[in-house]
Amino acid sequence: MAHEWDPSEYERAASLAVAAVAAYVGESQAGERPAVSSPPVAEVFEELDLRRLLRHGGMDLEGFEPWLRALLRHTTRLHHPGELAHQVASPDVPAALGDLLHGAANQPTSIYEMGAAIAAIEAAVVEWMTERVGWDAHAGGVLTHGGSLANLTALLAARAAAAPDAWRDGMTPGLAVLAPLSAHYSVKRSVAMLGLGERAAIPLEVDELERILPERLEATLERVRAEGLRPMALVAAACATSTGLHDDLEAIGRFCRDHGIWLHVDAAHGASGLLSARHRGYLGGIEQADSVVWDAHKMLRTSSVCAAVLLRDVRRLEAAFQQQAAYLFYDDDGAQGDLGPDLLSRQFECTKAPLGLKIFLNLAWRGERGLGEYVADQYDKTARFFELIEARDGFECLARPESNILCFRYGRDSARQIELRERLLADGRFHLSSTEVNGERWLRMAVMAPATDEATIEELLDEIESLAAGAQGGLHDPASQA
Ligand SMILES: Cc1ncc(COP(=O)(O)O)c(C=O)c1O
């Protein structure tokens, strides 16, 4: 029985791990350690003794505790008030319990009989998501390992609608996808992977904040058609990765409907705004979409990865993958039986993690209302941070935020923003990202952690000012840049 699970080993090790993780999250939220610790990789190899442990083993209960502490020292702390870099969830307790369960029960959510409870949960979660988008019972979807895969799946469904033979015969030239240059990179990557060629991603005209200009769509469509191209989809953002701003989905939706163009709304970040009565107006018109992407591992507080691709008419998702595999499918409709849903015909993954469980537990525990309040709080705080930043000399924001993403800068020099970000990263107390909008570099924050408050942002701004002041001759004076 050498390889059997030892329940008492599990209980002791898991208790130890739970205590260590609870302390870790506690000190992260209190800001007692750096938000980010990113030493050279060779040092991490050394400190975690990776090569020896990999090759020779030897970890036991006693060795596990200090090793876990060393690992947690070099994590990016997503519950830390100063962790503001990326749109990665600050996970909540119920979702974390889902991951704990998965570690032992290991239910792949692809074939119903491999995990009836988990499959039913995914179906219920997808149904709830489609209702929140504003669709009826014809709608459906599937959970995916991330928003990039969800974008690819949505565009595959759009391709199947525009060129049903492409699956069997390959692509003939002529199909195009209309998307602003600011669309998440996975959109252009999907266009290339679907065999359209990257040049078939036709940039849409945008305003100075990189939002699609609905009044210019007609002209672009005429030009594209005159060039002999056939747009199979238009991609709009709710909200854009860089700026956190939303495209005008009402106007874009009308245009797509009038011209018979598949509207794909990449709402990976912003769809959770549907849960906040005060913010769902930003998503007005999303129900006109043919497909929508919604990441739970952004604003629904689950660990990575956990996303959804949703279709107004689920049959169009069924048409996307036209494949047989005798060891898994045997019905004409691609299913093994009729007790419950088999998802292989709707998704790229064969084995898939029980993604719905994490979303379900957060909803069941906190309520849709609780999650909606989290989203609203993060969006509201970010609006206050905008005021704080605008009130400081030398600082400016790109735009009033429409989400929990905010771009700002100190002075106008692009190189200065990169240098500031890197100095902050080296110190570790604050972790920001940066982005380019209209060719200019901005610092960027995504306010994911509930612990971030106005005092955090005041301290961050003080720190930026003192870095700039302490680096005379290194960083430019913002006044001289104005
Ligand atoms: C708008 C948008 N779409 C898609 C993605 C990709 O999602 P994922 O990281 O889950 O693959 C992101 C990630 O930041 C995003 O912001």
Coordinates of C-alpha atoms and ligand atoms in Angstrom, one line a residue:
M1 CA 0.0 0.0 0.0
A2 CA 3.0 2.2 -0.4
H3 CA 1.3 4.7 -2.7
E4 CA -2.0 5.0 -0.9
W5 CA -3.2 8.3 0.4
D6 CA -2.5 8.6 4.2
P7 CA -5.5 10.5 5.6
S8 CA -3.7 11.5 8.8
E9 CA -0.7 12.8 6.8
Y10 CA -3.1 14.9 4.7
E11 CA -4.9 16.2 7.8
R12 CA -1.6 17.2 9.5
A13 CA 0.0 18.7 6.4
A14 CA -3.2 20.5 5.4
S15 CA -3.7 22.0 8.9
L16 CA -0.2 23.3 8.8
A17 CA -0.6 24.7 5.3
V18 CA -4.0 26.3 6.2
A19 CA -2.4 27.9 9.2
A20 CA 0.5 29.2 7.2
V21 CA -1.7 30.5 4.4
A22 CA -4.1 32.2 6.9
A23 CA -1.2 34.0 8.5
Y24 CA 0.1 34.9 5.1
V25 CA -3.1 36.5 4.0
G26 CA -3.5 38.2 7.3
E27 CA -0.1 39.9 7.1
S28 CA -0.6 40.7 3.5
Q29 CA -3.8 42.5 4.1
A30 CA -2.2 44.4 7.0
G31 CA 0.6 45.5 4.6
E32 CA 3.2 44.0 7.0
R33 CA 5.4 42.6 4.3
P34 CA 6.3 43.9 0.8
A35 CA 3.5 43.5 -1.8
V36 CA 5.9 41.9 -4.2
S37 CA 9.3 40.2 -3.8
S38 CA 10.9 39.5 -7.2
P39 CA 14.6 38.6 -6.7
P40 CA 16.7 37.1 -9.5
V41 CA 15.5 33.6 -10.3
A42 CA 18.8 32.0 -9.4
E43 CA 18.3 33.2 -5.8
V44 CA 14.8 31.7 -5.7
F45 CA 16.1 28.4 -7.0
E46 CA 18.7 28.4 -4.2
E47 CA 16.4 29.5 -1.4
L48 CA 13.7 26.9 -2.3
D49 CA 16.3 24.2 -2.9
L50 CA 14.5 23.4 -6.1
R51 CA 17.1 21.3 -7.9
R52 CA 17.9 19.1 -5.0
L53 CA 14.3 18.5 -3.9
L54 CA 13.2 17.8 -7.4
R55 CA 15.9 15.2 -8.0
H56 CA 16.2 13.6 -4.6
G57 CA 13.0 14.4 -2.7
G58 CA 13.1 14.3 1.0
M59 CA 10.4 16.8 1.9
D60 CA 8.4 15.8 5.0
L61 CA 6.1 17.4 7.4
E62 CA 8.9 19.0 9.3
G63 CA 10.7 20.3 6.2
F64 CA 7.5 21.4 4.6
E65 CA 6.7 24.3 7.0
P66 CA 9.9 26.3 6.6
W67 CA 9.9 25.6 2.8
L68 CA 6.3 26.9 2.6
R69 CA 7.3 30.0 4.5
A70 CA 10.2 30.6 2.0
L71 CA 7.8 30.1 -0.9
L72 CA 5.3 32.6 0.5
R73 CA 8.1 35.1 1.0
H74 CA 8.5 35.3 -2.8
T75 CA 4.9 35.5 -3.8
T76 CA 3.1 38.6 -5.1
R77 CA 0.6 39.2 -2.4
L78 CA -2.8 39.8 -4.0
H79 CA -4.4 40.7 -0.7
H80 CA -1.9 43.5 0.0
P81 CA -3.1 47.1 -0.1
G82 CA -0.1 48.1 -2.2
E83 CA -0.6 45.3 -4.8
L84 CA -2.0 47.3 -7.7
A85 CA -0.3 45.9 -10.7
H86 CA -2.6 43.5 -12.6
Q87 CA -6.2 42.4 -12.9
V88 CA -5.6 39.2 -11.0
A89 CA -8.2 38.5 -8.3
S90 CA -7.6 38.8 -4.6
P91 CA -9.3 35.5 -4.0
D92 CA -12.0 35.1 -1.3
V93 CA -12.3 32.3 1.2
P94 CA -15.1 30.2 -0.4
A95 CA -13.3 30.0 -3.7
A96 CA -10.1 29.0 -1.9
L97 CA -12.0 26.1 -0.3
G98 CA -13.0 25.0 -3.8
D99 CA -9.3 24.8 -4.7
L100 CA -8.7 22.7 -1.6
L101 CA -11.4 20.3 -2.5
H102 CA -10.2 20.0 -6.1
G103 CA -6.7 19.1 -4.9
A104 CA -8.1 15.8 -3.5
A105 CA -11.3 15.0 -5.4
N106 CA -9.9 16.0 -8.8
Q107 CA -13.1 16.1 -10.9
P108 CA -12.5 16.9 -14.5
T109 CA -15.5 18.8 -15.9
S110 CA -15.7 17.5 -19.4
I111 CA -17.7 14.3 -19.2
Y112 CA -20.7 14.2 -17.0
E113 CA -20.1 10.8 -15.5
M114 CA -16.6 11.9 -14.4
G115 CA -18.2 14.3 -11.8
A116 CA -21.9 14.8 -11.8
A117 CA -22.0 17.4 -9.0
I118 CA -19.2 19.5 -10.5
A119 CA -20.8 19.3 -14.0
A120 CA -24.2 20.4 -12.6
I121 CA -22.5 23.3 -10.8
E122 CA -20.8 24.5 -14.1
A123 CA -24.2 24.3 -15.9
A124 CA -25.8 26.3 -13.1
V125 CA -23.1 28.9 -13.1
V126 CA -23.2 29.3 -16.9
E127 CA -27.0 29.7 -16.8
W128 CA -26.6 32.4 -14.1
M129 CA -24.0 34.2 -16.1
T130 CA -26.2 34.2 -19.3
E131 CA -29.1 35.5 -17.3
R132 CA -27.0 38.4 -15.9
V133 CA -25.9 39.3 -19.5
G134 CA -29.6 39.6 -20.2
W135 CA -30.2 36.6 -22.4
D136 CA -33.0 33.9 -22.5
A137 CA -32.9 30.1 -22.4
H138 CA -31.4 29.8 -25.9
A139 CA -28.2 31.1 -24.5
G140 CA -25.4 29.0 -23.1
G141 CA -21.7 28.7 -22.8
V142 CA -18.8 27.0 -21.2
L143 CA -16.2 27.7 -18.6
T144 CA -12.6 27.9 -19.9
H145 CA -9.1 28.0 -18.6
G146 CA -8.8 31.8 -19.0
G147 CA -10.1 34.7 -21.0
S148 CA -7.6 34.2 -23.8
L149 CA -9.0 30.8 -24.5
A150 CA -12.5 32.1 -24.2
N151 CA -11.8 34.8 -26.8
L152 CA -10.4 32.1 -29.1
T153 CA -13.5 30.0 -28.6
A154 CA -15.8 32.9 -29.3
L155 CA -14.0 33.8 -32.5
L156 CA -14.0 30.1 -33.6
A157 CA -17.8 30.1 -33.2
A158 CA -17.9 33.3 -35.3
R159 CA -15.8 31.7 -37.9
A160 CA -18.0 28.6 -38.0
A161 CA -21.0 30.8 -38.6
A162 CA -19.3 32.8 -41.4
A163 CA -17.4 29.9 -43.0
P164 CA -18.9 26.6 -41.9
D165 CA -16.6 24.5 -44.2
A166 CA -13.4 26.1 -42.8
W167 CA -13.1 23.3 -40.1
R168 CA -12.9 20.6 -42.8
D169 CA -11.4 22.4 -45.8
G170 CA -9.2 25.1 -44.1
M171 CA -9.5 28.8 -44.6
T172 CA -9.9 30.6 -47.9
P173 CA -8.8 34.2 -47.8
G174 CA -11.2 37.0 -47.3
L175 CA -12.5 36.8 -43.7
A176 CA -11.7 39.6 -41.4
V177 CA -12.2 40.6 -37.8
L178 CA -12.8 44.3 -36.8
A179 CA -11.1 45.3 -33.6
P180 CA -9.4 48.3 -32.2
L181 CA -5.6 48.1 -31.8
S182 CA -6.2 48.3 -28.0
A183 CA -8.1 45.0 -27.9
H184 CA -6.4 42.4 -25.7
Y185 CA -3.6 40.7 -27.5
S186 CA -5.4 37.4 -27.4
V187 CA -7.8 38.8 -30.0
K188 CA -5.2 39.3 -32.6
R189 CA -3.5 36.1 -31.6
S190 CA -6.8 34.2 -32.1
V191 CA -7.3 35.8 -35.5
A192 CA -3.8 34.4 -36.5
M193 CA -4.5 31.0 -34.9
L194 CA -7.8 30.7 -36.7
G195 CA -6.0 30.8 -40.0
L196 CA -7.2 34.3 -41.1
G197 CA -3.7 35.7 -40.9
E198 CA -2.9 38.5 -38.4
R199 CA -3.4 41.1 -41.1
A200 CA -7.1 40.1 -41.2
A201 CA -7.5 41.9 -37.8
I202 CA -8.6 45.3 -39.1
P203 CA -8.1 48.2 -36.7
L204 CA -11.1 50.2 -35.9
E205 CA -11.0 54.0 -35.5
V206 CA -10.8 55.1 -31.9
D207 CA -11.0 58.3 -29.9
E208 CA -8.1 59.8 -27.9
L209 CA -8.9 57.3 -25.1
E210 CA -8.8 54.3 -27.5
R211 CA -12.6 53.7 -27.4
I212 CA -14.2 52.6 -30.7
L213 CA -15.8 55.5 -32.6
P214 CA -19.2 54.1 -33.5
E215 CA -19.8 56.9 -36.0
R216 CA -16.8 55.8 -38.0
L217 CA -17.8 52.1 -38.2
E218 CA -19.9 52.6 -41.4
A219 CA -16.9 54.1 -43.3
T220 CA -14.6 51.4 -42.1
L221 CA -17.0 48.7 -43.2
E222 CA -17.4 50.2 -46.6
R223 CA -13.6 50.4 -47.1
V224 CA -13.0 46.9 -45.9
R225 CA -15.7 45.5 -48.1
A226 CA -14.4 47.5 -51.1
E227 CA -11.1 45.7 -50.5
G228 CA -12.9 42.4 -50.9
L229 CA -12.9 41.4 -47.2
R230 CA -15.8 39.9 -45.3
P231 CA -15.9 40.9 -41.6
M232 CA -16.9 37.8 -39.6
A233 CA -16.9 39.6 -36.2
L234 CA -16.4 42.9 -34.5
V235 CA -14.7 42.9 -31.1
A236 CA -15.6 45.6 -28.5
A237 CA -14.3 45.9 -25.0
A238 CA -16.0 46.2 -21.6
C239 CA -13.7 47.3 -20.3
A240 CA -10.4 47.8 -22.1
T241 CA -7.4 46.2 -20.5
S242 CA -5.2 49.3 -20.7
T243 CA -7.5 52.0 -19.7
G244 CA -10.5 50.3 -17.9
L245 CA -12.8 52.3 -20.2
H246 CA -15.9 50.8 -21.9
D247 CA -16.9 50.9 -25.6
D248 CA -20.3 52.2 -26.4
L249 CA -22.0 48.8 -26.7
E250 CA -25.5 50.2 -27.5
A251 CA -24.3 52.0 -30.6
I252 CA -21.9 49.3 -31.7
G253 CA -24.6 46.6 -31.1
R254 CA -27.0 48.5 -33.3
F255 CA -24.4 48.8 -36.1
C256 CA -23.6 45.1 -35.9
R257 CA -27.3 44.1 -36.0
D258 CA -28.0 46.4 -38.9
H259 CA -25.1 44.9 -40.9
G260 CA -25.4 41.3 -39.9
I261 CA -21.9 41.3 -38.1
W262 CA -21.2 39.0 -35.2
L263 CA -20.6 41.2 -32.1
H264 CA -18.1 39.8 -29.7
V265 CA -17.8 41.7 -26.4
D266 CA -14.6 41.0 -24.5
A267 CA -15.9 41.7 -21.0
A268 CA -13.3 39.6 -19.3
H269 CA -12.7 42.3 -16.7
G270 CA -15.9 44.4 -16.8
A271 CA -18.7 41.8 -16.9
S272 CA -18.7 41.6 -13.2
G273 CA -20.0 45.2 -13.2
L274 CA -23.3 43.7 -14.2
L275 CA -23.7 42.8 -10.5
S276 CA -23.6 46.4 -9.3
A277 CA -26.8 48.3 -9.9
R278 CA -24.8 51.6 -10.0
H279 CA -22.3 50.4 -12.5
R280 CA -24.1 48.1 -14.9
G281 CA -25.0 51.1 -17.1
Y282 CA -21.4 50.9 -18.5
L283 CA -22.4 47.6 -20.0
G284 CA -25.7 48.8 -21.5
G285 CA -26.2 47.0 -24.8
I286 CA -24.2 43.9 -23.9
E287 CA -27.3 41.8 -24.5
Q288 CA -27.0 42.6 -28.2
A289 CA -23.7 40.6 -28.4
D290 CA -23.5 37.2 -30.1
S291 CA -20.7 36.2 -27.7
V292 CA -19.3 37.5 -24.4
V293 CA -16.2 36.7 -22.4
W294 CA -16.4 37.0 -18.6
D295 CA -13.4 36.2 -16.4
A296 CA -14.2 35.1 -12.8
H297 CA -10.5 35.2 -11.9
K298 CA -10.6 39.0 -12.3
M299 CA -13.5 40.5 -10.4
L300 CA -15.4 37.4 -9.1
R301 CA -12.6 36.7 -6.7
T302 CA -11.6 33.2 -7.7
S303 CA -8.0 32.0 -8.1
S304 CA -6.6 31.6 -11.6
V305 CA -7.7 30.3 -14.0
C306 CA -11.5 30.7 -14.3
A307 CA -13.3 32.3 -17.2
A308 CA -16.5 31.9 -19.3
V309 CA -17.4 32.1 -23.0
L310 CA -21.1 32.8 -23.4
L311 CA -23.2 32.8 -26.5
R312 CA -26.6 34.3 -27.1
D313 CA -27.5 31.2 -29.1
V314 CA -25.7 28.2 -27.7
R315 CA -26.1 26.2 -30.9
R316 CA -23.4 28.4 -32.4
L317 CA -21.0 27.2 -29.8
E318 CA -21.9 23.6 -30.6
A319 CA -21.1 24.3 -34.2
A320 CA -17.6 25.6 -33.4
F321 CA -15.9 22.3 -32.7
Q322 CA -16.8 19.6 -35.3
Q323 CA -14.9 16.6 -34.1
Q324 CA -15.2 12.9 -33.3
A325 CA -13.1 10.9 -30.8
A326 CA -14.4 7.3 -30.5
Y327 CA -13.0 6.8 -27.0
L328 CA -15.0 9.8 -25.6
F329 CA -18.0 10.5 -27.9
Y330 CA -20.4 8.0 -29.2
D331 CA -23.8 9.8 -29.8
D332 CA -24.6 11.6 -33.0
D333 CA -24.7 14.8 -31.0
G334 CA -21.3 14.2 -29.5
A335 CA -22.6 13.1 -26.1
Q336 CA -22.0 9.8 -24.2
G337 CA -25.4 9.7 -22.6
D338 CA -28.3 11.8 -21.7
L339 CA -28.0 12.0 -17.9
G340 CA -26.2 15.3 -18.0
P341 CA -24.1 17.6 -20.1
D342 CA -20.8 16.4 -21.7
L343 CA -18.8 19.5 -22.6
L344 CA -16.3 18.2 -25.1
S345 CA -18.2 19.5 -28.0
R346 CA -18.2 23.0 -26.6
Q347 CA -14.7 23.5 -25.3
F348 CA -11.1 23.2 -26.4
E349 CA -9.9 21.4 -23.2
C350 CA -10.3 17.7 -22.9
T351 CA -9.5 17.6 -19.1
K352 CA -10.7 20.7 -17.4
A353 CA -10.6 21.8 -13.8
P354 CA -13.9 22.2 -11.8
L355 CA -13.9 26.0 -12.5
G356 CA -17.6 26.5 -11.7
L357 CA -17.1 25.3 -8.1
K358 CA -15.1 28.4 -7.2
I359 CA -17.6 30.8 -8.7
F360 CA -20.5 28.9 -7.2
L361 CA -19.0 28.9 -3.7
N362 CA -18.3 32.6 -3.8
L363 CA -21.9 33.3 -4.9
A364 CA -23.4 30.8 -2.5
W365 CA -21.4 32.2 0.5
R366 CA -21.4 35.9 -0.2
G367 CA -24.5 36.1 -2.3
E368 CA -24.7 37.8 -5.6
R369 CA -25.3 41.0 -3.6
G370 CA -22.0 40.5 -1.7
L371 CA -20.0 40.1 -4.8
G372 CA -21.8 43.1 -6.4
E373 CA -20.9 45.2 -3.3
Y374 CA -17.3 44.1 -3.7
V375 CA -17.3 45.3 -7.4
A376 CA -19.0 48.5 -6.5
D377 CA -16.6 49.2 -3.6
Q378 CA -13.5 48.7 -5.8
Y379 CA -15.0 50.9 -8.6
D380 CA -16.0 53.6 -6.1
K381 CA -12.6 53.6 -4.3
T382 CA -10.9 54.0 -7.7
A383 CA -13.1 57.0 -8.4
R384 CA -11.9 58.6 -5.1
F385 CA -8.3 57.8 -6.0
F386 CA -8.8 59.7 -9.2
E387 CA -9.7 62.8 -7.2
L388 CA -6.7 62.3 -4.9
I389 CA -4.3 62.0 -7.7
E390 CA -5.7 64.9 -9.7
A391 CA -5.4 67.1 -6.6
R392 CA -1.6 66.6 -6.3
D393 CA 0.8 68.9 -8.1
G394 CA 2.7 67.2 -10.9
F395 CA 0.3 64.2 -11.2
E396 CA -2.5 63.7 -13.7
C397 CA -4.9 60.9 -14.7
L398 CA -5.7 59.8 -18.2
A399 CA -9.4 59.8 -17.6
R400 CA -12.1 59.6 -15.0
P401 CA -12.2 55.8 -14.3
E402 CA -15.2 53.6 -15.2
S403 CA -13.9 50.6 -13.3
N404 CA -11.1 49.7 -10.9
I405 CA -8.4 50.4 -13.5
L406 CA -6.8 53.8 -13.4
C407 CA -4.0 55.3 -15.5
F408 CA -2.0 58.2 -14.1
R409 CA 1.5 59.7 -14.4
Y410 CA 3.9 62.0 -12.6
G411 CA 5.1 64.5 -15.2
R412 CA 4.8 63.7 -18.8
D413 CA 8.0 62.0 -19.7
S414 CA 7.3 58.3 -20.7
A415 CA 10.8 57.1 -19.6
R416 CA 10.1 58.6 -16.2
Q417 CA 7.0 56.4 -15.7
I418 CA 8.9 53.3 -16.5
E419 CA 11.7 54.3 -14.1
L420 CA 9.3 55.1 -11.3
R421 CA 7.5 51.7 -11.7
E422 CA 10.8 49.9 -11.6
R423 CA 12.0 51.7 -8.5
L424 CA 8.7 50.9 -6.8
L425 CA 9.0 47.3 -7.8
A426 CA 12.5 47.0 -6.4
D427 CA 11.3 48.4 -3.1
G428 CA 8.3 46.1 -3.1
R429 CA 5.9 48.2 -1.0
F430 CA 3.8 49.2 -4.0
H431 CA 3.4 47.2 -7.2
L432 CA 2.1 49.1 -10.3
S433 CA 1.9 48.2 -14.0
S434 CA 2.3 50.6 -16.8
T435 CA 0.7 51.0 -20.2
E436 CA 0.9 53.0 -23.4
V437 CA -2.1 55.0 -24.6
N438 CA -1.7 57.0 -27.8
G439 CA 2.0 56.4 -27.8
E440 CA 2.5 57.8 -24.3
R441 CA 3.4 55.8 -21.2
W442 CA 1.2 55.9 -18.1
L443 CA 1.4 54.2 -14.7
R444 CA -1.5 51.9 -14.3
M445 CA -3.3 50.6 -11.2
A446 CA -5.9 47.8 -11.0
V447 CA -7.5 48.1 -7.5
M448 CA -8.2 44.4 -6.8
A449 CA -7.5 44.1 -3.0
P450 CA -10.3 45.1 -0.6
A451 CA -7.5 46.3 1.7
T452 CA -6.4 49.2 -0.6
D453 CA -7.7 52.5 0.8
E454 CA -7.1 56.3 0.4
A455 CA -4.2 56.1 2.9
T456 CA -2.5 53.6 0.6
I457 CA -2.8 55.9 -2.4
E458 CA -1.6 58.9 -0.4
E459 CA 1.5 56.9 0.7
L460 CA 2.1 55.8 -2.9
L461 CA 2.0 59.3 -4.2
D462 CA 4.3 60.5 -1.4
E463 CA 6.7 57.7 -2.3
I464 CA 6.6 58.6 -6.0
E465 CA 7.3 62.3 -5.1
S466 CA 10.2 61.3 -2.9
L467 CA 11.7 58.9 -5.4
A468 CA 11.6 61.7 -8.0
A469 CA 13.1 64.2 -5.5
G470 CA 15.8 61.8 -4.4
A471 CA 16.8 61.1 -7.9
Q472 CA 17.9 64.6 -8.9
G473 CA 19.5 64.4 -12.3
G474 CA 18.1 60.9 -12.8
L475 CA 14.4 61.7 -13.0
H476 CA 13.1 64.9 -14.6
D477 CA 11.3 67.6 -12.8
P478 CA 7.6 67.3 -13.7
A479 CA 7.2 71.0 -13.9
S480 CA 9.8 71.2 -16.6
Q481 CA 7.9 68.6 -18.6
A482 CA 4.5 70.3 -18.4
Ligands
LIG1 C1 -10.1 42.6 -21.8 C2 -9.3 41.3 -21.6 N1 -9.6 40.2 -22.3 C3 -8.9 39.1 -22.2 C4 -7.9 39.0 -21.2 C5 -7.1 37.7 -21.1 O1 -7.6 36.9 -20.1 P1 -6.7 35.8 -19.4 O2 -5.6 36.4 -18.7 O3 -7.7 35.2 -18.5 O4 -6.3 34.8 -20.5 C6 -7.6 40.0 -20.4 C7 -6.6 39.9 -19.4 O5 -6.1 40.9 -18.8 C8 -8.4 41.2 -20.6 O6 -8.1 42.3 -19.8

